C-alpha cells in the first residue's frame, strides 16, 4: 500500500468517513468456496456495501493493472486439452477526492480458471483486497451489544428487529422489500444485523425451494 500527493487533507477526511461508516456495518464472510469449503468475502459484498459510501463521501476510484503473468498446467493427459490457467497481476487503485488529492493502493491478485476468466478473477481479487485494506473493513459490525456484561439480562429485541427477523423468515424478496421500505435511521439501527438477516433470508429461500 502506497500513498502519493502532498495535498492529502480532503482525501484523508473522506477515507476516514468511509472507515467510520463501514466499521459500523462490517462485511461478513457470507460466501463459501464449495470446492475447498472455506468462507470468504467476495467482490460483490465489497461493492454492495462500499459503493454507496464512496459516493456519499465523494471518492472516485480509478484502477490500472500491470505485471500480468499467465501460465497453464494441464490436467491428466495433455492430449485431452484440459488445462488450468494461472494468473497473477498487480493492481494500482487511485482513490481521489473532489479537490484532486488522492491515495494509491497497490495490491496483487492471483487466480486460476479452467476457462477464460483467470485474468478477470485476479483483477477482482486485487480490487477487493485494495478496498478491504484501504478502508480497514472489519469482518463483522462493531456491535456494542456484543460487549455487554455476561451477568446482564439478555436484551429483548426491538419491534424493528422483530419485524426484520419476520421478513427474513419469509425469504430474500420479503427482506429486500422490508429493507427498502424503512427509513435511513432504521437502516442504521439494523446495520450490525444486516448480513445476518440476509443470510437468514437466503436460508429461508433454500428451505422453501422445491426438492
PDB file of N, CA and C in Angstrom, residues 34-132:
ATOM      1  N   UNK A  34     -17.173 -23.762  -2.597  1.00  0.00           N
ATOM      2  CA  UNK A  34     -17.736 -25.108  -2.482  1.00  0.00           C
ATOM      3  C   UNK A  34     -16.704 -26.199  -2.678  1.00  0.00           C
ATOM      4  N   UNK A  35     -15.597 -25.887  -3.361  1.00  0.00           N
ATOM      5  CA  UNK A  35     -14.577 -26.905  -3.605  1.00  0.00           C
ATOM      6  C   UNK A  35     -13.670 -27.101  -2.397  1.00  0.00           C
ATOM      7  N   UNK A  36     -13.173 -25.973  -1.840  1.00  0.00           N
ATOM      8  CA  UNK A  36     -12.285 -26.068  -0.680  1.00  0.00           C
ATOM      9  C   UNK A  36     -13.022 -25.943   0.650  1.00  0.00           C
ATOM     10  N   UNK A  37     -14.286 -25.472   0.619  1.00  0.00           N
ATOM     11  CA  UNK A  37     -15.093 -25.432   1.827  1.00  0.00           C
ATOM     12  C   UNK A  37     -14.769 -24.316   2.791  1.00  0.00           C
ATOM     13  N   UNK A  38     -14.215 -23.198   2.317  1.00  0.00           N
ATOM     14  CA  UNK A  38     -13.923 -22.090   3.221  1.00  0.00           C
ATOM     15  C   UNK A  38     -14.833 -20.906   2.918  1.00  0.00           C
ATOM     16  N   UNK A  39     -15.066 -20.093   3.950  1.00  0.00           N
ATOM     17  CA  UNK A  39     -15.894 -18.892   3.784  1.00  0.00           C
ATOM     18  C   UNK A  39     -15.015 -17.718   3.393  1.00  0.00           C
ATOM     19  N   UNK A  40     -15.575 -16.796   2.612  1.00  0.00           N
ATOM     20  CA  UNK A  40     -14.787 -15.637   2.191  1.00  0.00           C
ATOM     21  C   UNK A  40     -15.709 -14.452   1.928  1.00  0.00           C
ATOM     22  N   UNK A  41     -15.093 -13.281   1.804  1.00  0.00           N
ATOM     23  CA  UNK A  41     -15.816 -12.058   1.471  1.00  0.00           C
ATOM     24  C   UNK A  41     -15.519 -11.726   0.010  1.00  0.00           C
ATOM     25  N   UNK A  42     -16.514 -11.818  -0.847  1.00  0.00           N
ATOM     26  CA  UNK A  42     -16.311 -11.628  -2.276  1.00  0.00           C
ATOM     27  C   UNK A  42     -16.367 -10.181  -2.709  1.00  0.00           C
ATOM     28  N   UNK A  43     -16.036  -9.963  -3.993  1.00  0.00           N
ATOM     29  CA  UNK A  43     -16.044  -8.619  -4.545  1.00  0.00           C
ATOM     30  C   UNK A  43     -17.461  -8.060  -4.552  1.00  0.00           C
ATOM     31  N   UNK A  44     -18.485  -8.935  -4.708  1.00  0.00           N
ATOM     32  CA  UNK A  44     -19.863  -8.451  -4.705  1.00  0.00           C
ATOM     33  C   UNK A  44     -20.223  -7.818  -3.366  1.00  0.00           C
ATOM     34  N   UNK A  45     -19.830  -8.480  -2.265  1.00  0.00           N
ATOM     35  CA  UNK A  45     -20.113  -7.925  -0.939  1.00  0.00           C
ATOM     36  C   UNK A  45     -19.395  -6.600  -0.744  1.00  0.00           C
ATOM     37  N   UNK A  46     -18.146  -6.532  -1.197  1.00  0.00           N
ATOM     38  CA  UNK A  46     -17.375  -5.288  -1.052  1.00  0.00           C
ATOM     39  C   UNK A  46     -18.034  -4.156  -1.832  1.00  0.00           C
ATOM     40  N   UNK A  47     -18.444  -4.425  -3.068  1.00  0.00           N
ATOM     41  CA  UNK A  47     -19.053  -3.387  -3.890  1.00  0.00           C
ATOM     42  C   UNK A  47     -20.405  -2.954  -3.343  1.00  0.00           C
ATOM     43  N   UNK A  48     -21.216  -3.924  -2.915  1.00  0.00           N
ATOM     44  CA  UNK A  48     -22.563  -3.597  -2.429  1.00  0.00           C
ATOM     45  C   UNK A  48     -22.527  -2.702  -1.198  1.00  0.00           C
ATOM     46  N   UNK A  49     -21.574  -2.935  -0.309  1.00  0.00           N
ATOM     47  CA  UNK A  49     -21.511  -2.153   0.930  1.00  0.00           C
ATOM     48  C   UNK A  49     -20.712  -0.863   0.773  1.00  0.00           C
ATOM     49  N   UNK A  50     -19.629  -0.908  -0.013  1.00  0.00           N
ATOM     50  CA  UNK A  50     -18.735   0.244  -0.076  1.00  0.00           C
ATOM     51  C   UNK A  50     -19.122   1.259  -1.152  1.00  0.00           C
ATOM     52  N   UNK A  51     -19.727   0.811  -2.239  1.00  0.00           N
ATOM     53  CA  UNK A  51     -20.062   1.751  -3.319  1.00  0.00           C
ATOM     54  C   UNK A  51     -20.903   2.937  -2.842  1.00  0.00           C
ATOM     55  N   UNK A  52     -21.994   2.710  -2.081  1.00  0.00           N
ATOM     56  CA  UNK A  52     -22.772   3.860  -1.605  1.00  0.00           C
ATOM     57  C   UNK A  52     -21.966   4.785  -0.686  1.00  0.00           C
ATOM     58  N   UNK A  53     -21.037   4.208   0.069  1.00  0.00           N
ATOM     59  CA  UNK A  53     -20.236   5.022   0.986  1.00  0.00           C
ATOM     60  C   UNK A  53     -19.215   5.861   0.230  1.00  0.00           C
ATOM     61  N   UNK A  54     -18.645   5.308  -0.848  1.00  0.00           N
ATOM     62  CA  UNK A  54     -17.711   6.086  -1.660  1.00  0.00           C
ATOM     63  C   UNK A  54     -18.427   7.273  -2.301  1.00  0.00           C
ATOM     64  N   UNK A  55     -19.649   7.044  -2.793  1.00  0.00           N
ATOM     65  CA  UNK A  55     -20.436   8.134  -3.371  1.00  0.00           C
ATOM     66  C   UNK A  55     -20.776   9.167  -2.298  1.00  0.00           C
ATOM     67  N   UNK A  56     -21.185   8.698  -1.141  1.00  0.00           N
ATOM     68  CA  UNK A  56     -21.568   9.589  -0.041  1.00  0.00           C
ATOM     69  C   UNK A  56     -20.434  10.528   0.336  1.00  0.00           C
ATOM     70  N   UNK A  57     -19.200  10.008   0.377  1.00  0.00           N
ATOM     71  CA  UNK A  57     -18.058  10.809   0.830  1.00  0.00           C
ATOM     72  C   UNK A  57     -17.251  11.398  -0.330  1.00  0.00           C
ATOM     73  N   UNK A  58     -17.764  11.273  -1.550  1.00  0.00           N
ATOM     74  CA  UNK A  58     -17.140  11.942  -2.683  1.00  0.00           C
ATOM     75  C   UNK A  58     -15.808  11.362  -3.118  1.00  0.00           C
ATOM     76  N   UNK A  59     -15.685  10.046  -3.105  1.00  0.00           N
ATOM     77  CA  UNK A  59     -14.439   9.383  -3.510  1.00  0.00           C
ATOM     78  C   UNK A  59     -14.657   8.661  -4.834  1.00  0.00           C
ATOM     79  N   UNK A  60     -13.802   8.949  -5.809  1.00  0.00           N
ATOM     80  CA  UNK A  60     -13.818   8.206  -7.066  1.00  0.00           C
ATOM     81  C   UNK A  60     -12.643   7.227  -7.065  1.00  0.00           C
ATOM     82  N   UNK A  61     -12.809   6.116  -7.784  1.00  0.00           N
ATOM     83  CA  UNK A  61     -11.772   5.077  -7.831  1.00  0.00           C
ATOM     84  C   UNK A  61     -11.426   4.786  -9.281  1.00  0.00           C
ATOM     85  N   UNK A  62     -10.127   4.844  -9.594  1.00  0.00           N
ATOM     86  CA  UNK A  62      -9.642   4.512 -10.928  1.00  0.00           C
ATOM     87  C   UNK A  62      -8.583   3.430 -10.794  1.00  0.00           C
ATOM     88  N   UNK A  63      -8.762   2.330 -11.508  1.00  0.00           N
ATOM     89  CA  UNK A  63      -7.834   1.217 -11.397  1.00  0.00           C
ATOM     90  C   UNK A  63      -6.987   1.042 -12.646  1.00  0.00           C
ATOM     91  N   UNK A  64      -5.782   0.524 -12.465  1.00  0.00           N
ATOM     92  CA  UNK A  64      -4.932   0.124 -13.589  1.00  0.00           C
ATOM     93  C   UNK A  64      -4.186  -1.143 -13.178  1.00  0.00           C
ATOM     94  N   UNK A  65      -3.776  -1.937 -14.158  1.00  0.00           N
ATOM     95  CA  UNK A  65      -3.161  -3.230 -13.873  1.00  0.00           C
ATOM     96  C   UNK A  65      -1.866  -3.380 -14.657  1.00  0.00           C
ATOM     97  N   UNK A  66      -0.923  -4.090 -14.055  1.00  0.00           N
ATOM     98  CA  UNK A  66       0.368  -4.315 -14.701  1.00  0.00           C
ATOM     99  C   UNK A  66       0.940  -5.645 -14.215  1.00  0.00           C
ATOM    100  N   UNK A  67       2.128  -5.955 -14.689  1.00  0.00           N
ATOM    101  CA  UNK A  67       2.854  -7.162 -14.269  1.00  0.00           C
ATOM    102  C   UNK A  67       2.022  -8.430 -14.470  1.00  0.00           C
ATOM    103  N   UNK A  68       1.323  -8.503 -15.602  1.00  0.00           N
ATOM    104  CA  UNK A  68       0.482  -9.670 -15.878  1.00  0.00           C
ATOM    105  C   UNK A  68       1.342 -10.891 -16.188  1.00  0.00           C
ATOM    106  N   UNK A  69       1.040 -11.980 -15.508  1.00  0.00           N
ATOM    107  CA  UNK A  69       1.744 -13.243 -15.739  1.00  0.00           C
ATOM    108  C   UNK A  69       0.714 -14.364 -15.834  1.00  0.00           C
ATOM    109  N   UNK A  70       0.754 -15.129 -16.937  1.00  0.00           N
ATOM    110  CA  UNK A  70      -0.194 -16.219 -17.152  1.00  0.00           C
ATOM    111  C   UNK A  70       0.573 -17.497 -17.488  1.00  0.00           C
ATOM    112  N   UNK A  71       0.196 -18.570 -16.847  1.00  0.00           N
ATOM    113  CA  UNK A  71       0.778 -19.869 -17.150  1.00  0.00           C
ATOM    114  C   UNK A  71      -0.333 -20.906 -17.167  1.00  0.00           C
ATOM    115  N   UNK A  72      -0.087 -22.015 -17.843  1.00  0.00           N
ATOM    116  CA  UNK A  72      -1.081 -23.072 -17.940  1.00  0.00           C
ATOM    117  C   UNK A  72      -0.496 -24.399 -17.474  1.00  0.00           C
ATOM    118  N   UNK A  73      -1.321 -25.165 -16.798  1.00  0.00           N
ATOM    119  CA  UNK A  73      -0.945 -26.502 -16.373  1.00  0.00           C
ATOM    120  C   UNK A  73      -2.040 -27.458 -16.832  1.00  0.00           C
ATOM    121  N   UNK A  74      -1.607 -28.544 -17.447  1.00  0.00           N
ATOM    122  CA  UNK A  74      -2.583 -29.496 -17.969  1.00  0.00           C
ATOM    123  C   UNK A  74      -3.017 -30.475 -16.892  1.00  0.00           C
ATOM    124  N   UNK A  75      -4.288 -30.855 -16.960  1.00  0.00           N
ATOM    125  CA  UNK A  75      -4.832 -31.878 -16.085  1.00  0.00           C
ATOM    126  C   UNK A  75      -4.825 -33.202 -16.820  1.00  0.00           C
ATOM    127  N   UNK A  76      -4.208 -34.195 -16.229  1.00  0.00           N
ATOM    128  CA  UNK A  76      -4.179 -35.503 -16.853  1.00  0.00           C
ATOM    129  C   UNK A  76      -3.346 -35.503 -18.123  1.00  0.00           C
ATOM    130  N   UNK A  77      -3.825 -36.161 -19.137  1.00  0.00           N
ATOM    131  CA  UNK A  77      -3.108 -36.275 -20.402  1.00  0.00           C
ATOM    132  C   UNK A  77      -3.225 -34.971 -21.187  1.00  0.00           C
ATOM    133  N   UNK A  78      -2.092 -34.343 -21.555  1.00  0.00           N
ATOM    134  CA  UNK A  78      -2.154 -33.091 -22.320  1.00  0.00           C
ATOM    135  C   UNK A  78      -2.954 -33.220 -23.609  1.00  0.00           C
ATOM    136  N   UNK A  79      -3.064 -34.442 -24.153  1.00  0.00           N
ATOM    137  CA  UNK A  79      -3.821 -34.652 -25.387  1.00  0.00           C
ATOM    138  C   UNK A  79      -5.305 -34.333 -25.201  1.00  0.00           C
ATOM    139  N   UNK A  80      -5.773 -34.430 -23.951  1.00  0.00           N
ATOM    140  CA  UNK A  80      -7.181 -34.143 -23.676  1.00  0.00           C
ATOM    141  C   UNK A  80      -7.484 -32.654 -23.698  1.00  0.00           C
ATOM    142  N   UNK A  81      -6.439 -31.839 -23.621  1.00  0.00           N
ATOM    143  CA  UNK A  81      -6.613 -30.398 -23.699  1.00  0.00           C
ATOM    144  C   UNK A  81      -7.251 -29.756 -22.488  1.00  0.00           C
ATOM    145  N   UNK A  82      -7.235 -30.451 -21.343  1.00  0.00           N
ATOM    146  CA  UNK A  82      -7.841 -29.888 -20.125  1.00  0.00           C
ATOM    147  C   UNK A  82      -6.770 -29.138 -19.340  1.00  0.00           C
ATOM    148  N   UNK A  83      -6.723 -27.853 -19.510  1.00  0.00           N
ATOM    149  CA  UNK A  83      -5.686 -27.034 -18.880  1.00  0.00           C
ATOM    150  C   UNK A  83      -6.285 -26.095 -17.845  1.00  0.00           C
ATOM    151  N   UNK A  84      -5.520 -25.806 -16.802  1.00  0.00           N
ATOM    152  CA  UNK A  84      -5.883 -24.809 -15.804  1.00  0.00           C
ATOM    153  C   UNK A  84      -4.968 -23.608 -15.999  1.00  0.00           C
ATOM    154  N   UNK A  85      -5.589 -22.440 -16.132  1.00  0.00           N
ATOM    155  CA  UNK A  85      -4.816 -21.224 -16.365  1.00  0.00           C
ATOM    156  C   UNK A  85      -4.591 -20.493 -15.045  1.00  0.00           C
ATOM    157  N   UNK A  86      -3.338 -20.148 -14.757  1.00  0.00           N
ATOM    158  CA  UNK A  86      -2.958 -19.420 -13.545  1.00  0.00           C
ATOM    159  C   UNK A  86      -2.556 -18.003 -13.923  1.00  0.00           C
ATOM    160  N   UNK A  87      -3.036 -17.049 -13.164  1.00  0.00           N
ATOM    161  CA  UNK A  87      -2.782 -15.642 -13.481  1.00  0.00           C
ATOM    162  C   UNK A  87      -2.393 -14.864 -12.230  1.00  0.00           C
ATOM    163  N   UNK A  88      -1.382 -14.025 -12.346  1.00  0.00           N
ATOM    164  CA  UNK A  88      -1.047 -13.054 -11.301  1.00  0.00           C
ATOM    165  C   UNK A  88      -0.891 -11.684 -11.968  1.00  0.00           C
ATOM    166  N   UNK A  89      -1.264 -10.644 -11.244  1.00  0.00           N
ATOM    167  CA  UNK A  89      -1.110  -9.288 -11.758  1.00  0.00           C
ATOM    168  C   UNK A  89      -1.069  -8.309 -10.591  1.00  0.00           C
ATOM    169  N   UNK A  90      -0.668  -7.097 -10.871  1.00  0.00           N
ATOM    170  CA  UNK A  90      -0.636  -6.043  -9.852  1.00  0.00           C
ATOM    171  C   UNK A  90      -1.645  -4.973 -10.214  1.00  0.00           C
ATOM    172  N   UNK A  91      -2.483  -4.610  -9.253  1.00  0.00           N
ATOM    173  CA  UNK A  91      -3.445  -3.545  -9.459  1.00  0.00           C
ATOM    174  C   UNK A  91      -3.051  -2.300  -8.693  1.00  0.00           C
ATOM    175  N   UNK A  92      -3.226  -1.159  -9.306  1.00  0.00           N
ATOM    176  CA  UNK A  92      -2.999   0.134  -8.646  1.00  0.00           C
ATOM    177  C   UNK A  92      -4.308   0.915  -8.706  1.00  0.00           C
ATOM    178  N   UNK A  93      -4.833   1.280  -7.536  1.00  0.00           N
ATOM    179  CA  UNK A  93      -6.160   1.897  -7.461  1.00  0.00           C
ATOM    180  C   UNK A  93      -6.034   3.282  -6.823  1.00  0.00           C
ATOM    181  N   UNK A  94      -6.433   4.280  -7.591  1.00  0.00           N
ATOM    182  CA  UNK A  94      -6.344   5.663  -7.137  1.00  0.00           C
ATOM    183  C   UNK A  94      -7.682   6.090  -6.545  1.00  0.00           C
ATOM    184  N   UNK A  95      -7.679   6.404  -5.254  1.00  0.00           N
ATOM    185  CA  UNK A  95      -8.859   6.908  -4.554  1.00  0.00           C
ATOM    186  C   UNK A  95      -8.705   8.429  -4.479  1.00  0.00           C
ATOM    187  N   UNK A  96      -9.573   9.154  -5.177  1.00  0.00           N
ATOM    188  CA  UNK A  96      -9.406  10.601  -5.292  1.00  0.00           C
ATOM    189  C   UNK A  96     -10.610  11.351  -4.730  1.00  0.00           C
ATOM    190  N   UNK A  97     -10.335  12.517  -4.136  1.00  0.00           N
ATOM    191  CA  UNK A  97     -11.374  13.413  -3.634  1.00  0.00           C
ATOM    192  C   UNK A  97     -11.631  14.503  -4.670  1.00  0.00           C
ATOM    193  N   UNK A  98     -12.632  15.324  -4.413  1.00  0.00           N
ATOM    194  CA  UNK A  98     -13.054  16.326  -5.396  1.00  0.00           C
ATOM    195  C   UNK A  98     -11.997  17.401  -5.650  1.00  0.00           C
ATOM    196  N   UNK A  99     -11.068  17.595  -4.697  1.00  0.00           N
ATOM    197  CA  UNK A  99     -10.035  18.610  -4.894  1.00  0.00           C
ATOM    198  C   UNK A  99      -8.793  18.060  -5.588  1.00  0.00           C
ATOM    199  N   UNK A 100      -8.831  16.778  -5.981  1.00  0.00           N
ATOM    200  CA  UNK A 100      -7.692  16.178  -6.676  1.00  0.00           C
ATOM    201  C   UNK A 100      -6.721  15.447  -5.780  1.00  0.00           C
ATOM    202  N   UNK A 101      -6.820  15.650  -4.472  1.00  0.00           N
ATOM    203  CA  UNK A 101      -5.942  14.898  -3.572  1.00  0.00           C
ATOM    204  C   UNK A 101      -6.318  13.424  -3.658  1.00  0.00           C
ATOM    205  N   UNK A 102      -5.337  12.541  -3.482  1.00  0.00           N
ATOM    206  CA  UNK A 102      -5.612  11.128  -3.674  1.00  0.00           C
ATOM    207  C   UNK A 102      -4.613  10.248  -2.936  1.00  0.00           C
ATOM    208  N   UNK A 103      -5.007   9.004  -2.778  1.00  0.00           N
ATOM    209  CA  UNK A 103      -4.109   7.963  -2.294  1.00  0.00           C
ATOM    210  C   UNK A 103      -4.156   6.825  -3.292  1.00  0.00           C
ATOM    211  N   UNK A 104      -3.061   6.070  -3.384  1.00  0.00           N
ATOM    212  CA  UNK A 104      -2.982   4.947  -4.306  1.00  0.00           C
ATOM    213  C   UNK A 104      -2.732   3.675  -3.520  1.00  0.00           C
ATOM    214  N   UNK A 105      -3.577   2.689  -3.729  1.00  0.00           N
ATOM    215  CA  UNK A 105      -3.414   1.385  -3.093  1.00  0.00           C
ATOM    216  C   UNK A 105      -2.955   0.395  -4.146  1.00  0.00           C
ATOM    217  N   UNK A 106      -1.845  -0.290  -3.890  1.00  0.00           N
ATOM    218  CA  UNK A 106      -1.315  -1.292  -4.808  1.00  0.00           C
ATOM    219  C   UNK A 106      -1.472  -2.667  -4.179  1.00  0.00           C
ATOM    220  N   UNK A 107      -2.129  -3.561  -4.886  1.00  0.00           N
ATOM    221  CA  UNK A 107      -2.361  -4.913  -4.380  1.00  0.00           C
ATOM    222  C   UNK A 107      -2.209  -5.909  -5.517  1.00  0.00           C
ATOM    223  N   UNK A 108      -1.716  -7.090  -5.198  1.00  0.00           N
ATOM    224  CA  UNK A 108      -1.596  -8.150  -6.181  1.00  0.00           C
ATOM    225  C   UNK A 108      -2.843  -9.015  -6.174  1.00  0.00           C
ATOM    226  N   UNK A 109      -3.162  -9.559  -7.332  1.00  0.00           N
ATOM    227  CA  UNK A 109      -4.263 -10.501  -7.461  1.00  0.00           C
ATOM    228  C   UNK A 109      -3.763 -11.792  -8.063  1.00  0.00           C
ATOM    229  N   UNK A 110      -4.260 -12.896  -7.587  1.00  0.00           N
ATOM    230  CA  UNK A 110      -3.872 -14.211  -8.086  1.00  0.00           C
ATOM    231  C   UNK A 110      -5.126 -15.063  -8.240  1.00  0.00           C
ATOM    232  N   UNK A 111      -5.249 -15.765  -9.362  1.00  0.00           N
ATOM    233  CA  UNK A 111      -6.437 -16.582  -9.593  1.00  0.00           C
ATOM    234  C   UNK A 111      -6.133 -17.674 -10.602  1.00  0.00           C
ATOM    235  N   UNK A 112      -7.003 -18.662 -10.635  1.00  0.00           N
ATOM    236  CA  UNK A 112      -6.883 -19.719 -11.635  1.00  0.00           C
ATOM    237  C   UNK A 112      -8.266 -20.044 -12.166  1.00  0.00           C
ATOM    238  N   UNK A 113      -8.308 -20.511 -13.413  1.00  0.00           N
ATOM    239  CA  UNK A 113      -9.586 -20.829 -14.038  1.00  0.00           C
ATOM    240  C   UNK A 113      -9.336 -21.793 -15.190  1.00  0.00           C
ATOM    241  N   UNK A 114     -10.291 -22.683 -15.405  1.00  0.00           N
ATOM    242  CA  UNK A 114     -10.149 -23.649 -16.492  1.00  0.00           C
ATOM    243  C   UNK A 114     -10.640 -23.089 -17.818  1.00  0.00           C
ATOM    244  N   UNK A 115     -11.266 -21.907 -17.769  1.00  0.00           N
ATOM    245  CA  UNK A 115     -11.749 -21.267 -18.983  1.00  0.00           C
ATOM    246  C   UNK A 115     -10.989 -20.006 -19.302  1.00  0.00           C
ATOM    247  N   UNK A 116     -11.762 -18.912 -19.516  1.00  0.00           N
ATOM    248  CA  UNK A 116     -11.145 -17.649 -19.927  1.00  0.00           C
ATOM    249  C   UNK A 116     -11.312 -16.548 -18.893  1.00  0.00           C
ATOM    250  N   UNK A 117     -11.502 -16.905 -17.626  1.00  0.00           N
ATOM    251  CA  UNK A 117     -11.808 -15.902 -16.605  1.00  0.00           C
ATOM    252  C   UNK A 117     -10.702 -15.713 -15.565  1.00  0.00           C
ATOM    253  N   UNK A 118      -9.528 -16.282 -15.773  1.00  0.00           N
ATOM    254  CA  UNK A 118      -8.469 -16.172 -14.770  1.00  0.00           C
ATOM    255  C   UNK A 118      -8.044 -14.720 -14.555  1.00  0.00           C
ATOM    256  N   UNK A 119      -7.915 -13.959 -15.647  1.00  0.00           N
ATOM    257  CA  UNK A 119      -7.483 -12.560 -15.530  1.00  0.00           C
ATOM    258  C   UNK A 119      -8.544 -11.735 -14.814  1.00  0.00           C
ATOM    259  N   UNK A 120      -9.807 -11.926 -15.210  1.00  0.00           N
ATOM    260  CA  UNK A 120     -10.898 -11.181 -14.572  1.00  0.00           C
ATOM    261  C   UNK A 120     -10.970 -11.487 -13.081  1.00  0.00           C
ATOM    262  N   UNK A 121     -10.804 -12.747 -12.722  1.00  0.00           N
ATOM    263  CA  UNK A 121     -10.821 -13.124 -11.304  1.00  0.00           C
ATOM    264  C   UNK A 121      -9.670 -12.465 -10.553  1.00  0.00           C
ATOM    265  N   UNK A 122      -8.483 -12.465 -11.154  1.00  0.00           N
ATOM    266  CA  UNK A 122      -7.324 -11.860 -10.498  1.00  0.00           C
ATOM    267  C   UNK A 122      -7.515 -10.357 -10.310  1.00  0.00           C
ATOM    268  N   UNK A 123      -8.125  -9.696 -11.304  1.00  0.00           N
ATOM    269  CA  UNK A 123      -8.411  -8.269 -11.168  1.00  0.00           C
ATOM    270  C   UNK A 123      -9.379  -8.013 -10.019  1.00  0.00           C
ATOM    271  N   UNK A 124     -10.414  -8.849  -9.926  1.00  0.00           N
ATOM    272  CA  UNK A 124     -11.404  -8.684  -8.856  1.00  0.00           C
ATOM    273  C   UNK A 124     -10.769  -8.878  -7.489  1.00  0.00           C
ATOM    274  N   UNK A 125      -9.884  -9.855  -7.381  1.00  0.00           N
ATOM    275  CA  UNK A 125      -9.229 -10.128  -6.098  1.00  0.00           C
ATOM    276  C   UNK A 125      -8.324  -8.965  -5.702  1.00  0.00           C
ATOM    277  N   UNK A 126      -7.594  -8.411  -6.670  1.00  0.00           N
ATOM    278  CA  UNK A 126      -6.739  -7.259  -6.365  1.00  0.00           C
ATOM    279  C   UNK A 126      -7.569  -6.066  -5.906  1.00  0.00           C
ATOM    280  N   UNK A 127      -8.687  -5.814  -6.594  1.00  0.00           N
ATOM    281  CA  UNK A 127      -9.545  -4.685  -6.237  1.00  0.00           C
ATOM    282  C   UNK A 127     -10.189  -4.899  -4.874  1.00  0.00           C
ATOM    283  N   UNK A 128     -10.679  -6.105  -4.632  1.00  0.00           N
ATOM    284  CA  UNK A 128     -11.282  -6.416  -3.330  1.00  0.00           C
ATOM    285  C   UNK A 128     -10.272  -6.209  -2.201  1.00  0.00           C
ATOM    286  N   UNK A 129      -9.059  -6.695  -2.412  1.00  0.00           N
ATOM    287  CA  UNK A 129      -8.026  -6.540  -1.387  1.00  0.00           C
ATOM    288  C   UNK A 129      -7.718  -5.071  -1.129  1.00  0.00           C
ATOM    289  N   UNK A 130      -7.666  -4.282  -2.201  1.00  0.00           N
ATOM    290  CA  UNK A 130      -7.403  -2.849  -2.044  1.00  0.00           C
ATOM    291  C   UNK A 130      -8.508  -2.170  -1.245  1.00  0.00           C
ATOM    292  N   UNK A 131      -9.759  -2.505  -1.532  1.00  0.00           N
ATOM    293  CA  UNK A 131     -10.877  -1.918  -0.799  1.00  0.00           C
ATOM    294  C   UNK A 131     -10.821  -2.284   0.678  1.00  0.00           C
ATOM    295  N   UNK A 132     -10.604  -3.561   0.966  1.00  0.00           N
ATOM    296  CA  UNK A 132     -10.587  -4.011   2.358  1.00  0.00           C
ATOM    297  C   UNK A 132      -9.425  -3.398   3.130  1.00  0.00           C
TER     298      UNK A 132
END
